[in-house]
Protein backbone atom coordinates (compact mmCIF):
# COMPACT_ATOMS: atom_id res chain seq x y z
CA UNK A 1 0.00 0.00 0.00
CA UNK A 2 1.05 3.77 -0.87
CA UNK A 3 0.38 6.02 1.61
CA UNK A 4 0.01 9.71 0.16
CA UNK A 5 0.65 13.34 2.15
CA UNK A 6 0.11 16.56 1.59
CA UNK A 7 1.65 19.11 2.93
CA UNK A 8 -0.74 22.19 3.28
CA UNK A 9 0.49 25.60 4.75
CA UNK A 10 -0.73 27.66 7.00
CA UNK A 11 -2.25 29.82 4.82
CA UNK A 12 -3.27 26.36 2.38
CA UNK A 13 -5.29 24.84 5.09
CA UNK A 14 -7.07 28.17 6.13
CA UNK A 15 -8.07 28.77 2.31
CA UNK A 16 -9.25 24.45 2.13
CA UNK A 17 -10.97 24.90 5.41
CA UNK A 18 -12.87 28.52 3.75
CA UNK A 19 -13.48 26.28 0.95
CA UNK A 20 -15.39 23.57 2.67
CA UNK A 21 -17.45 25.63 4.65
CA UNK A 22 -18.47 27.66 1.12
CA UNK A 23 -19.36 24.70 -0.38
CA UNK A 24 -21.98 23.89 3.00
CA UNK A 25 -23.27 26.98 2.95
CA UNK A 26 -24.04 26.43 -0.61
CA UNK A 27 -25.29 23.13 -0.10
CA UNK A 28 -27.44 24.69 2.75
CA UNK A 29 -28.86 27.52 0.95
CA UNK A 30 -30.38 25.11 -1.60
CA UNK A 31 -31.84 23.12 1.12
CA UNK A 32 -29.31 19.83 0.90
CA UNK A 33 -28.84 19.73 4.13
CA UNK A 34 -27.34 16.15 4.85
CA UNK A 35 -24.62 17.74 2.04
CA UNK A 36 -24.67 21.07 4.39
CA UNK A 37 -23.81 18.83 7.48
CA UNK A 38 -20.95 16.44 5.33
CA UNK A 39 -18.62 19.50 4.04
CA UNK A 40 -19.42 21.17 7.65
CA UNK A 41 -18.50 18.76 9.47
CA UNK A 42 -15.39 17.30 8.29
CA UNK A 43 -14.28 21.27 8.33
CA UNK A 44 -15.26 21.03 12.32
CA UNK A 45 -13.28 18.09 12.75
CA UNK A 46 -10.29 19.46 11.46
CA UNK A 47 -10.93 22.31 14.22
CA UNK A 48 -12.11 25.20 12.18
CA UNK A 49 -14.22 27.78 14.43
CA UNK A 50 -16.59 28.61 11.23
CA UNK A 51 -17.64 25.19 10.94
CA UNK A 52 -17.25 24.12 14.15
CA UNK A 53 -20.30 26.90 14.74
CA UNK A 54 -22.21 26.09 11.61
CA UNK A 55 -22.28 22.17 12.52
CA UNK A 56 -23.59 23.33 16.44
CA UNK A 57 -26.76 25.66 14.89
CA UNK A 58 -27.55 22.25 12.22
CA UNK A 59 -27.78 20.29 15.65
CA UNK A 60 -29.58 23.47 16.98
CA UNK A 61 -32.18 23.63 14.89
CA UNK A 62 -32.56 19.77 13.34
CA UNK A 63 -31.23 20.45 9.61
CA UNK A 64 -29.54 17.65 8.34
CA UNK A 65 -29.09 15.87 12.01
CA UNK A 66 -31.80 15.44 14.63
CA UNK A 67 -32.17 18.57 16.81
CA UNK A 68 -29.90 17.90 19.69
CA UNK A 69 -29.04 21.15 22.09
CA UNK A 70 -25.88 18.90 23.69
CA UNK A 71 -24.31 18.48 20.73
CA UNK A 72 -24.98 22.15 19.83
CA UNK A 73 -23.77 23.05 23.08
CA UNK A 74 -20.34 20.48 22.32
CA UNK A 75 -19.84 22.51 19.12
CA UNK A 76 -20.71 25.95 19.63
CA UNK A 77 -18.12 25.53 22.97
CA UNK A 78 -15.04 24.83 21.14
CA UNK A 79 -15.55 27.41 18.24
CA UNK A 80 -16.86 30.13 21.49
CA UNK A 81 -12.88 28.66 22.76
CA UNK A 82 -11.24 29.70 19.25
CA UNK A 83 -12.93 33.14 20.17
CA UNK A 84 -16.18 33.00 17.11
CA UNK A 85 -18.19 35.96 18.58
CA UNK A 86 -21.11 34.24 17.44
CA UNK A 87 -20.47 30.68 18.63
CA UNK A 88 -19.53 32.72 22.14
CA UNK A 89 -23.52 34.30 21.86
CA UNK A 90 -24.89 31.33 21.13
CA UNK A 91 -23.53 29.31 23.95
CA UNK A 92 -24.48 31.87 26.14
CA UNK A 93 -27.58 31.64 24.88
CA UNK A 94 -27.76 28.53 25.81
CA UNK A 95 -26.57 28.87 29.37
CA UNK A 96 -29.35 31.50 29.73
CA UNK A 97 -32.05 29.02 28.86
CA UNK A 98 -30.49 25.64 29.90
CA UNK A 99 -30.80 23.94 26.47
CA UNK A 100 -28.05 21.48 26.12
CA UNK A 101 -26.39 22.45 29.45
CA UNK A 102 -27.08 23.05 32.38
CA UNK A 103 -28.03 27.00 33.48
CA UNK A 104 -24.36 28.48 34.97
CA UNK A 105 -25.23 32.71 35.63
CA UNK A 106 -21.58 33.50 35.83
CA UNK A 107 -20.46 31.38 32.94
CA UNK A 108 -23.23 32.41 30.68
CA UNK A 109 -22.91 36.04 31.46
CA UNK A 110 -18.91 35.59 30.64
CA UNK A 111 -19.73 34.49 27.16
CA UNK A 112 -22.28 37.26 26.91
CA UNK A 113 -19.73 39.64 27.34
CA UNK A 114 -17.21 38.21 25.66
CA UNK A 115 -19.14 37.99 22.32
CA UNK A 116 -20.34 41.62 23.35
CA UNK A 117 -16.83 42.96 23.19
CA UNK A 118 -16.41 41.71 19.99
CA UNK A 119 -19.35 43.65 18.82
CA UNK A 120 -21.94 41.57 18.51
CA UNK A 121 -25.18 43.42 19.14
CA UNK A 122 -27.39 40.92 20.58
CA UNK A 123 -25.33 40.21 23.23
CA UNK A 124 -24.59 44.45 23.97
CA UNK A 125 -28.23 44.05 24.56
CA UNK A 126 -27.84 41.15 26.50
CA UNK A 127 -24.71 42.09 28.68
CA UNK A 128 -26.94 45.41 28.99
CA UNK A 129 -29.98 43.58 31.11
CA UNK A 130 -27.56 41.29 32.84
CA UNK A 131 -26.15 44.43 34.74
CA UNK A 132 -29.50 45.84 34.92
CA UNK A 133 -30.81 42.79 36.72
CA UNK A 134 -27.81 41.88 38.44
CA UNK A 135 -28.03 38.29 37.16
CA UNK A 136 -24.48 36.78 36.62
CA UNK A 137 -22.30 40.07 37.16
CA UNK A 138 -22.69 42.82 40.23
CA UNK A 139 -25.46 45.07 39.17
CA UNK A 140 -25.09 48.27 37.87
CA UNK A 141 -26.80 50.80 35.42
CA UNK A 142 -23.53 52.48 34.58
CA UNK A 143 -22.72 49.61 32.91
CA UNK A 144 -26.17 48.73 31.56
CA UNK A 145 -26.28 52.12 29.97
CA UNK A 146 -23.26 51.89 28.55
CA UNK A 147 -23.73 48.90 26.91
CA UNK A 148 -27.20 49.51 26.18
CA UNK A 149 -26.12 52.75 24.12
CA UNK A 150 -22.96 50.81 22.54
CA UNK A 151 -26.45 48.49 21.02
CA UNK A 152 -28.51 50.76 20.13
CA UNK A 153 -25.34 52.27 17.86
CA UNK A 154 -25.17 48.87 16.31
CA UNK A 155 -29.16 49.47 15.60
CA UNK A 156 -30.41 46.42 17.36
CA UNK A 157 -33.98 46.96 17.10
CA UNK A 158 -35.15 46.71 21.17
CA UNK A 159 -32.07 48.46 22.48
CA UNK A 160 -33.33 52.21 21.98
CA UNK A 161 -37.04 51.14 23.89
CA UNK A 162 -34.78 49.38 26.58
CA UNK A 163 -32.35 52.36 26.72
CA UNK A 164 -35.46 54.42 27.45
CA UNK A 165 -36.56 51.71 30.01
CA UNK A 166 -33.30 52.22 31.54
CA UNK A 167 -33.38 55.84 32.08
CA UNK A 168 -36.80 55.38 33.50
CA UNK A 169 -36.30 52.78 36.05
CA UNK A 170 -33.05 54.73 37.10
CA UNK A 171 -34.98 58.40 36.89
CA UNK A 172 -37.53 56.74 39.53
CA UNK A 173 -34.78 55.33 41.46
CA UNK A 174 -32.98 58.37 42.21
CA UNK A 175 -36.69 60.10 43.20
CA UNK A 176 -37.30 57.82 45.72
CA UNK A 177 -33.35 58.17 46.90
CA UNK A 178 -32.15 55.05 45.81
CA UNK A 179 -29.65 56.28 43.20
């Protein structure tokens, strides 16, 4: 038996991996989404974050696998490790609702802000009611504002309405001497 090995670069293997995941998005977009999963997958394996996130939302929403949140969970938590901003929001997203693991405040509002400080606007909105609330970081409305008003500039659609909720809440706080 011959045994045959490439040698791929650096800069090869990031172009073959960019390739693969094209040709699943493709696939996906026309709805062949068994083909979708195949040129994912073997992309994720290989340890690229882009797939490694695209094969975790298949599991997440049932395209091409049977739904199945762990596994979504398994994949969106090593492309969230290899930093993906999105993979990051959608395991905290996760977290937040216990689908596929089980409900961690502090961890899910770490991932939250991590993805937020990559600029992700969902999660500025999110990281914004976590301080708010006080749920998984130390409350405060300096910090809600702030990244309530970095959302908003992205033009997520709720954050201006909660930006005035905000002001209200912390308006009334101050009349009754709580500010």
């Amino acid at each position: 038996a011959v045994a045959v090995y490439f040698v791929v670069s650096d800069d090869n293997y990031e172009s073959v991996q960019s390739d693969t995941v094209a040709l699943g998005k493709s696939a996906f977009e026309d709805g062949r989404y068994d083909d979708a999963f195949h040129w994912f997958e073997n992309s994720a394996r290989s340890g690229y974050a882009e797939a490694q996130y695209r094969v975790a939302l298949m599991y997440q929403q049932g395209r091409g696998v049977d739904r199945d949140d762990a596994q979504a969970v398994r994949w969106f938590r090593m492309a969230a490790k290899q930093a993906y901003a999105e993979a990051q929001y959608q395991l905290a997203v996760h977290m937040d609702h216990g689908r596929g693991v089980a409900k961690n405040p502090k961890r899910m509002a770490a991932w939250y802000q991590l993805s937020a400080n990559k600029g992700v606007a969902p999660a500025m909105y999110k990281v914004a009611a976590l301080y708010a609330e006080g749920r998984g970081v130390e409350q405060s409305y300096d910090q809600a504002l702030g990244w309530i008003i970095k959302a908003e500039a992205k033009k997520f659609p709720e954050a201006a309405a909660y930006r005035q909720q905000l002001v209200s809440r912390i308006k009334n706080k101050a009349r009754a001497g709580d500010a």
